[in-house]
CSV table of C-alpha atoms and ligand atoms in Angstrom, one decimal:
chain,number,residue,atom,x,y,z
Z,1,UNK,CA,-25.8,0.3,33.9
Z,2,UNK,CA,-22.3,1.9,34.2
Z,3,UNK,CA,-20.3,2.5,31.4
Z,4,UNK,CA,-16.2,3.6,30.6
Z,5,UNK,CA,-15.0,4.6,27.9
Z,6,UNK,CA,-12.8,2.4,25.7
Z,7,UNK,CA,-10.5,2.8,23.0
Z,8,UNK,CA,-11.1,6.6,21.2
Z,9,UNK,CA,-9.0,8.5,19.0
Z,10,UNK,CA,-9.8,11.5,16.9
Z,11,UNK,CA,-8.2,13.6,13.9
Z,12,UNK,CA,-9.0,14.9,10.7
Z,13,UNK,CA,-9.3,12.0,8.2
Z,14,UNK,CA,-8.5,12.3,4.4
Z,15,UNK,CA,-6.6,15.5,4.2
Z,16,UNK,CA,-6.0,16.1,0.4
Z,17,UNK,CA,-2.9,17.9,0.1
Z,18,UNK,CA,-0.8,18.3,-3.2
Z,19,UNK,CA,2.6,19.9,-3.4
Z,20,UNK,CA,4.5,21.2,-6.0
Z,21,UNK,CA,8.0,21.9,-5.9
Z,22,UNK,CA,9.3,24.2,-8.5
Z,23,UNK,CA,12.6,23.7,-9.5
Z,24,UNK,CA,13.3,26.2,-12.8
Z,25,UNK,CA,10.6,25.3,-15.0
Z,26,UNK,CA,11.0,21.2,-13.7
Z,27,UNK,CA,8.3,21.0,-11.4
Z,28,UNK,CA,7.7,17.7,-9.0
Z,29,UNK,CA,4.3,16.9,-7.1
Z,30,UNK,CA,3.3,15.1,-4.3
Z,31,UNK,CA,0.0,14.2,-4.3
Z,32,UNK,CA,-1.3,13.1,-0.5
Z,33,UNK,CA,-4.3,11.8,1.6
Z,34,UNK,CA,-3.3,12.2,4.8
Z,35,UNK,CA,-5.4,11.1,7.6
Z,36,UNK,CA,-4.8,12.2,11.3
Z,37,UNK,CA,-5.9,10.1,14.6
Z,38,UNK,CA,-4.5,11.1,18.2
Z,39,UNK,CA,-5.2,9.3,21.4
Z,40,UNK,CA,-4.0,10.5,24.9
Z,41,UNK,CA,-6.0,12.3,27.9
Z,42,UNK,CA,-9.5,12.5,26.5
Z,43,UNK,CA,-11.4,11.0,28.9
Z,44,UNK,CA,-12.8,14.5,30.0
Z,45,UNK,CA,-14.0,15.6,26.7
Z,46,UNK,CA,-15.8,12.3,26.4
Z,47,UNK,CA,-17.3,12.3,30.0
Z,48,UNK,CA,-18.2,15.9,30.5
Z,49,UNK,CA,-17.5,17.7,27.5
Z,50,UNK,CA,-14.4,19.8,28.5
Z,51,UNK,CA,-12.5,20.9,25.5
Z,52,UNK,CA,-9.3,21.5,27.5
Z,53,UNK,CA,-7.1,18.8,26.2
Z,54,UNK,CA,-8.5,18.5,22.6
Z,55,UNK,CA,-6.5,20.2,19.4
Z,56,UNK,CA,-9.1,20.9,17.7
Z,57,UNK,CA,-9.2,18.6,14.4
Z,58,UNK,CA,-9.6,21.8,12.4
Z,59,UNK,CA,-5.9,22.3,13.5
Z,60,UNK,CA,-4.9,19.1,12.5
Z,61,UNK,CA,-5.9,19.3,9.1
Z,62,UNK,CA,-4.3,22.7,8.8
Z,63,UNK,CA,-1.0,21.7,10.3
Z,64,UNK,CA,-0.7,19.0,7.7
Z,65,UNK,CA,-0.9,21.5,5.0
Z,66,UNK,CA,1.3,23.6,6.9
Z,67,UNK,CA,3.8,20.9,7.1
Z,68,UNK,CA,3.9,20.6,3.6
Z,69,UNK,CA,5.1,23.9,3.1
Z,70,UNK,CA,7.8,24.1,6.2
Z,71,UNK,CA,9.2,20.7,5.9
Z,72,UNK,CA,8.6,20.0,2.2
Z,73,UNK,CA,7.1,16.1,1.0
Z,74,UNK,CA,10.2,14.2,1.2
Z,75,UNK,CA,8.3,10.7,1.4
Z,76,UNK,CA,4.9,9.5,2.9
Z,77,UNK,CA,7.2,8.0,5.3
Z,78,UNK,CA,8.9,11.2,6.3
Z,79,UNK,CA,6.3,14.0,6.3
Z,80,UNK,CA,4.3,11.3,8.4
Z,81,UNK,CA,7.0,11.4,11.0
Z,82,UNK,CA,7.1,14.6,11.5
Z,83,UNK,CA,3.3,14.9,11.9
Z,84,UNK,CA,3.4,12.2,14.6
Z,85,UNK,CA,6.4,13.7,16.0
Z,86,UNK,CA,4.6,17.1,16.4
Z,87,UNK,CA,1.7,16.1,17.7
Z,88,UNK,CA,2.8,14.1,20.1
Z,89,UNK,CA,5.7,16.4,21.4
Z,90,UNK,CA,4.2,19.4,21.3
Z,91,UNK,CA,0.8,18.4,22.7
Z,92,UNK,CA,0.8,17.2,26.8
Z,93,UNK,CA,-2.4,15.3,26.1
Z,94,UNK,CA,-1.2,13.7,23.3
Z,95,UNK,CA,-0.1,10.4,23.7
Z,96,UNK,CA,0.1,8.8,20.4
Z,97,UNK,CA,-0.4,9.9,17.0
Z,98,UNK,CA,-1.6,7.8,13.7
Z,99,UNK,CA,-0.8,8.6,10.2
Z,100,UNK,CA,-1.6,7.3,7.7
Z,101,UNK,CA,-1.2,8.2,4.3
Z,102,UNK,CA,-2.4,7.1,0.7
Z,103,UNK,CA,0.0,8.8,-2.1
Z,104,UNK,CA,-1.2,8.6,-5.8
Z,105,UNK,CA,1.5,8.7,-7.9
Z,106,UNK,CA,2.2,10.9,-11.2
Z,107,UNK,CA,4.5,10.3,-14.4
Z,108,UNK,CA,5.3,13.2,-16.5
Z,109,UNK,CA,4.0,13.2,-20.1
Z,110,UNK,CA,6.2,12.3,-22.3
Z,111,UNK,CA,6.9,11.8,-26.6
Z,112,UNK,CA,6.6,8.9,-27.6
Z,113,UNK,CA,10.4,8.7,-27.7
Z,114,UNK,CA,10.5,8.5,-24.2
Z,115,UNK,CA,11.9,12.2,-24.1
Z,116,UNK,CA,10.1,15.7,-22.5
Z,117,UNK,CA,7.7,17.2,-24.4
Z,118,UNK,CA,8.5,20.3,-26.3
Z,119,UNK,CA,5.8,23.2,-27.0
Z,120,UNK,CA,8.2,25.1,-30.1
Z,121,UNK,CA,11.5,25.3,-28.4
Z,122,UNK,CA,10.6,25.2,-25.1
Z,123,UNK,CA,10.3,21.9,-22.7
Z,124,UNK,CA,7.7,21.5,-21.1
Z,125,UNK,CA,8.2,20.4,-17.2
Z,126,UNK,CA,4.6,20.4,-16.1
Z,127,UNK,CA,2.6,18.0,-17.6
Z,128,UNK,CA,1.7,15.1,-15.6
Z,129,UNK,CA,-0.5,12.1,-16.3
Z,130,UNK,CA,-1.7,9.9,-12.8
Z,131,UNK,CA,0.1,6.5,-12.9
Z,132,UNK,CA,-2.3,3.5,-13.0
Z,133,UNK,CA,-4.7,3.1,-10.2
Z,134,UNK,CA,-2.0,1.6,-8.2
Z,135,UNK,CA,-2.3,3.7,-4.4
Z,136,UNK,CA,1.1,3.6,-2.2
Z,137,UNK,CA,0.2,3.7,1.4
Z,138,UNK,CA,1.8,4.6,4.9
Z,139,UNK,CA,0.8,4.2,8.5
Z,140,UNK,CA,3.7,5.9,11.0
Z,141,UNK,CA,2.4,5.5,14.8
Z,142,UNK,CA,4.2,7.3,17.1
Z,143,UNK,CA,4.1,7.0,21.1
Z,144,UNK,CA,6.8,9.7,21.8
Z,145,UNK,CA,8.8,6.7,22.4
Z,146,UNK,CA,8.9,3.9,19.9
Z,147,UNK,CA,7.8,4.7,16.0
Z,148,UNK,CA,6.3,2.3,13.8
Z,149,UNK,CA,6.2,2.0,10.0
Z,150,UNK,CA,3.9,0.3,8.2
Z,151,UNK,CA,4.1,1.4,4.3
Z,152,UNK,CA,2.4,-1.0,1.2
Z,153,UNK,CA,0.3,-0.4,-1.7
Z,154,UNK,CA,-2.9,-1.4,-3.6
Z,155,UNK,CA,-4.8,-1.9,-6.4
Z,156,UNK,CA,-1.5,-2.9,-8.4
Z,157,UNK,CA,-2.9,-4.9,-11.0
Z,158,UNK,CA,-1.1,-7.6,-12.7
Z,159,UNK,CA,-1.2,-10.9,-14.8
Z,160,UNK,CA,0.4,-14.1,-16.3
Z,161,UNK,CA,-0.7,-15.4,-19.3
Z,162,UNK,CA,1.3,-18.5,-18.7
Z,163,UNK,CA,3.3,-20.2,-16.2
Z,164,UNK,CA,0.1,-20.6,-14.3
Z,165,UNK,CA,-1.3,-24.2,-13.3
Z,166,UNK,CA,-3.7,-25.4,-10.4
Z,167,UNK,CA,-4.2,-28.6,-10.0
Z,168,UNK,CA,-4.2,-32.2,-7.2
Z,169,UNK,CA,-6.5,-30.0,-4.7
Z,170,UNK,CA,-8.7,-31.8,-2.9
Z,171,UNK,CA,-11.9,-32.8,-4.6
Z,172,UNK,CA,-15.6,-33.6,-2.3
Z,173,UNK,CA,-18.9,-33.8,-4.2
Z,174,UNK,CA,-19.7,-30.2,-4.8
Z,175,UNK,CA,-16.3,-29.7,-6.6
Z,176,UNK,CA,-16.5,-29.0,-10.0
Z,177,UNK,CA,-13.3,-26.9,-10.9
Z,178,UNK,CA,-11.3,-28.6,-13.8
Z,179,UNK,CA,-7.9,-29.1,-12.8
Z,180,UNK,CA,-5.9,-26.6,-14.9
Z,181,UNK,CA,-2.2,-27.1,-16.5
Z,182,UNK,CA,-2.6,-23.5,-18.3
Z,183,UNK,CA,-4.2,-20.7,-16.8
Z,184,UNK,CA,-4.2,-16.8,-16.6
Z,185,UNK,CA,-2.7,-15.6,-13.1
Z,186,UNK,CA,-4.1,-12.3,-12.7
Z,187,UNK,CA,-4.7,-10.1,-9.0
Z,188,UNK,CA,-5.1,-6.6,-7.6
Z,189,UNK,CA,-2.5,-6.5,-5.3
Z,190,UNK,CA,-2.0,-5.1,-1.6
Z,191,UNK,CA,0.6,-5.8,0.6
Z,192,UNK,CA,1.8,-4.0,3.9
Z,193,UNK,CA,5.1,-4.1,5.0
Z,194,UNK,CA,6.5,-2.9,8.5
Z,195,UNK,CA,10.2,-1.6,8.8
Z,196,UNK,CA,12.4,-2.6,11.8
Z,197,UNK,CA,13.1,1.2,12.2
Z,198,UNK,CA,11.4,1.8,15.8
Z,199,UNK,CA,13.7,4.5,17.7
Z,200,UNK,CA,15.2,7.9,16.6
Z,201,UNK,CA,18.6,6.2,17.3
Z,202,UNK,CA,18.5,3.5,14.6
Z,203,UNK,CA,20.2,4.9,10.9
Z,204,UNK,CA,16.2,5.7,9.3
Z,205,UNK,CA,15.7,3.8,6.1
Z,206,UNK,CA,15.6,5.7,2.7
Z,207,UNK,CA,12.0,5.4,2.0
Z,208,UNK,CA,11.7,6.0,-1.2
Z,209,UNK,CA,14.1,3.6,-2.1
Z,210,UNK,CA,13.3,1.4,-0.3
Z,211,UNK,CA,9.7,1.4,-1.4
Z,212,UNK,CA,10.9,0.8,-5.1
Z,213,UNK,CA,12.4,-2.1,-4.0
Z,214,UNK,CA,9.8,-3.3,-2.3
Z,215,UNK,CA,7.9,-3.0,-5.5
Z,216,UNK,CA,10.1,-4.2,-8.1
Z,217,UNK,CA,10.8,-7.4,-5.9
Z,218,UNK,CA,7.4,-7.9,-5.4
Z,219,UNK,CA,6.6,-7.6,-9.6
Z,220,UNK,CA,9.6,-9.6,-10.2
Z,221,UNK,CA,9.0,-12.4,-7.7
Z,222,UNK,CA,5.3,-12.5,-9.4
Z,223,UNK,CA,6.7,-12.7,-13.1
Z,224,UNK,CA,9.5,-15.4,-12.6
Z,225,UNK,CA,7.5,-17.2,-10.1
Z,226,UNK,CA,5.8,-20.9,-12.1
Z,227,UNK,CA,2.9,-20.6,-9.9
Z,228,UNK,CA,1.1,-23.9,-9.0
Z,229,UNK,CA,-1.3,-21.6,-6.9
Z,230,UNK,CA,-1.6,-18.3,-6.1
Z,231,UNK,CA,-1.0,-19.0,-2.1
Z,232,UNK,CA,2.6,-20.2,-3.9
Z,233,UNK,CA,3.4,-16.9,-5.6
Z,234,UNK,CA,1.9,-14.8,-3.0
Z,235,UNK,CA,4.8,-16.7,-0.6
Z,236,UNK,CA,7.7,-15.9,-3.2
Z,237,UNK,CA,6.7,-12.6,-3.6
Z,238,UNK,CA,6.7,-12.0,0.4
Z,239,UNK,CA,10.0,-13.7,0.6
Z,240,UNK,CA,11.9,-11.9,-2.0
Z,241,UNK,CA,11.3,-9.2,-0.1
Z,242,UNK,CA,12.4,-10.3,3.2
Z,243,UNK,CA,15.4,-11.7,1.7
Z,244,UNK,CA,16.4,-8.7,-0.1
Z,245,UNK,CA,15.7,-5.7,2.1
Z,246,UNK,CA,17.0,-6.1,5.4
Z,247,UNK,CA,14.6,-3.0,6.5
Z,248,UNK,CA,11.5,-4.9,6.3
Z,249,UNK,CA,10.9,-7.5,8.7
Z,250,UNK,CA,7.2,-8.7,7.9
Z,251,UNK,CA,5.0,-8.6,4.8
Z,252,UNK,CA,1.2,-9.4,4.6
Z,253,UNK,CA,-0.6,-9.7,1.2
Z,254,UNK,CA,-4.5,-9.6,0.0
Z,255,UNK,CA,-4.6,-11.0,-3.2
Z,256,UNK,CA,-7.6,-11.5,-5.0
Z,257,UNK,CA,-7.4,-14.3,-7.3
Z,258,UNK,CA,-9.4,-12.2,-10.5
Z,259,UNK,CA,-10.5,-15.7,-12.3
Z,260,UNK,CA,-10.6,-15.7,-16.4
Z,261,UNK,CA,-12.6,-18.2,-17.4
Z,262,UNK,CA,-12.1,-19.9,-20.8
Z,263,UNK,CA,-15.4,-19.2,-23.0
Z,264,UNK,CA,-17.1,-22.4,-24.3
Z,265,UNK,CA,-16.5,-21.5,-28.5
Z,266,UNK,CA,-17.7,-25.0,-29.7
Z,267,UNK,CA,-21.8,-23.9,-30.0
Z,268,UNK,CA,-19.9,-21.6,-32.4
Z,269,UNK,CA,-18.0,-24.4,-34.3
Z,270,UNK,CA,-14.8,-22.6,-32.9
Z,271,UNK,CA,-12.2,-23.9,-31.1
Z,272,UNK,CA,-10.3,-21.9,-28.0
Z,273,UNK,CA,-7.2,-22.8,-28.0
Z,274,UNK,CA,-6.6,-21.4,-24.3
Z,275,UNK,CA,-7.3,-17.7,-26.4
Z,276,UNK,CA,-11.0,-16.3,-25.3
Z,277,UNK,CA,-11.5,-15.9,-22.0
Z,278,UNK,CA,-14.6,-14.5,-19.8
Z,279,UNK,CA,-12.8,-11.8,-17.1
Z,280,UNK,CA,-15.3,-12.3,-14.1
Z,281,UNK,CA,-15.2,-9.9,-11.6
Z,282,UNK,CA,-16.9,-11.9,-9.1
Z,283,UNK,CA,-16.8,-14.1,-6.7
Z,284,UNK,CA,-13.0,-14.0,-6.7
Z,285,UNK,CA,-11.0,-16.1,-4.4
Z,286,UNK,CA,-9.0,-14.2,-1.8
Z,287,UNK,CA,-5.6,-15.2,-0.8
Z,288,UNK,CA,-4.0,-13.7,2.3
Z,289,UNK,CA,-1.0,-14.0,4.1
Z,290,UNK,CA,1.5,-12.6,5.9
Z,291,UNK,CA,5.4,-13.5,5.1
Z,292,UNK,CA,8.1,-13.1,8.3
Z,293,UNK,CA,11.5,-13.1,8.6
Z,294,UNK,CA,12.3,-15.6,11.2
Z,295,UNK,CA,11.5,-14.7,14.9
Z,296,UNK,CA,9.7,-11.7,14.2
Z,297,UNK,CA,6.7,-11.4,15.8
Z,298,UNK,CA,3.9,-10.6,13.5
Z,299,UNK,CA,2.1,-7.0,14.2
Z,300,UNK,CA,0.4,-6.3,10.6
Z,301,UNK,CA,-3.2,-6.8,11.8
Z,302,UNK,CA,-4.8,-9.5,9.8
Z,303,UNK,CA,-7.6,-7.4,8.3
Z,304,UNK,CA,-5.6,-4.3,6.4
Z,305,UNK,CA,-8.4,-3.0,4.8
Z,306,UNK,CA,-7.9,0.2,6.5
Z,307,UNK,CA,-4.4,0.5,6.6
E,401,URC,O1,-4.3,-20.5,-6.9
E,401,URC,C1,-5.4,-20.9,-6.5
E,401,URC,N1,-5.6,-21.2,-5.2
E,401,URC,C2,-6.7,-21.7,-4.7
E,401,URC,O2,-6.8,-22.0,-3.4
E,401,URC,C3,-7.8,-21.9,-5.6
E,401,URC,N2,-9.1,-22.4,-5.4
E,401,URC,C4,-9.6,-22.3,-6.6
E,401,URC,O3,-10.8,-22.7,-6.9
E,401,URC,N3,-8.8,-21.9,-7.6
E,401,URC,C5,-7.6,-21.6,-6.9
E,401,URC,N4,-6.4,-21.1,-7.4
């Protein structure tokens, strides 16, 4: 039987690289996992196993932490630009780079006053504890031509203890779920959002800005939102964002709805006044979507799990 080779693309994934910028004794960090993938001429390596257009992924992995020193962490955004734009400009057989890029984020330790920590007299710029589990992600895709920017997070957990109803859904003979006026709202959420920033010519977007947005739209959308299903909020979040950051032109959402059951008290002689609730982790219903601004056409792939 003959065979061709399809799609391939190769890298060095999960590069863990933390920087520290040292400014006085006020010290910042960046704390990255970078993953590499290149595509171009590698049909030869495949075929016949001629090494003559492959960067080794050993190289790859080194140039990121190389990068890291000569260009500095700016963003995700940014330090995964000029990765792609390296590879791709500086390599003939590279055609296309992928990065992508998971950043864990750090707060510094502070009093409980809110100010820096002192040790005696002296502040203490150092300390750092990790922020939540919550993971900010990028994916920058660049073809030597066109770029594009996909940036979200995950795992951002949140909840409503009110506001929350579900109810008038449509009801066959296995359904059992009682129709709720009062319920807990609570997910794990990840979103991807792609920037309309595609060539070198267009003004670039201030990414980290523009990632706080992102965020704080997307918390406040979920707290002022009275939810009559999570399909509901998921859409105000997405469109809060559309309508307030002109840089971002589609949204898509996993959100899994993490169900709190109220606990039958009664055997107990107790009554739960919507108060004791069983957190279940599973099965969990899973919401996803993707929110566009008008005539976009939608590119986030419908399964993000890997982005
Ligand atoms: O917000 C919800 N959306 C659903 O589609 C659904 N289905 C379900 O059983 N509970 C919920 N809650």
């Amino acid at each position: 039987m003959p065979t061709i080779l399809g799609q391939n693309q190769y890298g060095k994934a999960e590069n863990r690289v933390v920087k520290i910028v040292r400014d006085g004794d006020t010290h910042h960090i960046k704390d990255l996992n970078v993953s590499v993938a290149l595509s171009g001429d590698m049909d030869d390596v495949h075929y016949s196993g001629s090494n003559a257009n492959v960067l080794p992924t050993d190289t790859t992995k080194n140039t990121v932490f190389a990068f890291a020193k000569e260009h500095g962490i700016e963003s995700a955004e940014q330090f995964g630009i000029h990765l792609a734009r390296h590879f791709v400009t500086s390599q003939e057989p590279i055609k296309t780079a992928r990065i992508r890029i998971e950043e864990y984020a750090w707060e510094r330790i502070a009093t409980s006053d809110g100010n820096s920590r002192f040790i005696g007299a002296e502040e203490v710029q150092h300390s750092f504890v990790r922020k939540g589990q919550e993971l900010r992600t990028a994916q920058i895709t660049y073809d030597g031509r066109k770029w594009e920017i996909v940036s979200g997070l995950k795992d951002l957990t949140v909840l409503n203890s009110t506001n929350s109803e579900f109810w008038g859904y449509v009801k066959d003979r296995y359904t059992t779920l009682k129709e709720a006026y009062d319920r807990i709202l609570a997910t794990d959420v990840s979103a991807r959002w792609r920037y309309n920033w595609t060539d070198d010519e267009q003004p670039m977007p201030n990414w980290e800005k523009s990632y706080r947005q992102a965020r704080k739209h997307m918390l406040e959308a979920f707290a002022e939102t009275y939810s009559l299903s999570l399909q509901q909020t998921l859409y105000q979040m997405g469109s809060r964002i559309i309508d307030s950051r002109s840089e971002i032109d589609e949204i898509r959402f996993s959100l899994p709805n993490n169900h709190h059951f109220l606990v039958d008290l009664e055997p107990f002689g107790l009554k739960n006044d919507n108060e004791v609730y069983f957190a279940a982790d599973r099965p969990y219903g899973l919401i996803e979507a993707t929110v566009l601004r008008d005539g976009v056409e939608p590119k986030i792939p419908v399964d993000m799990t890997n982005l």
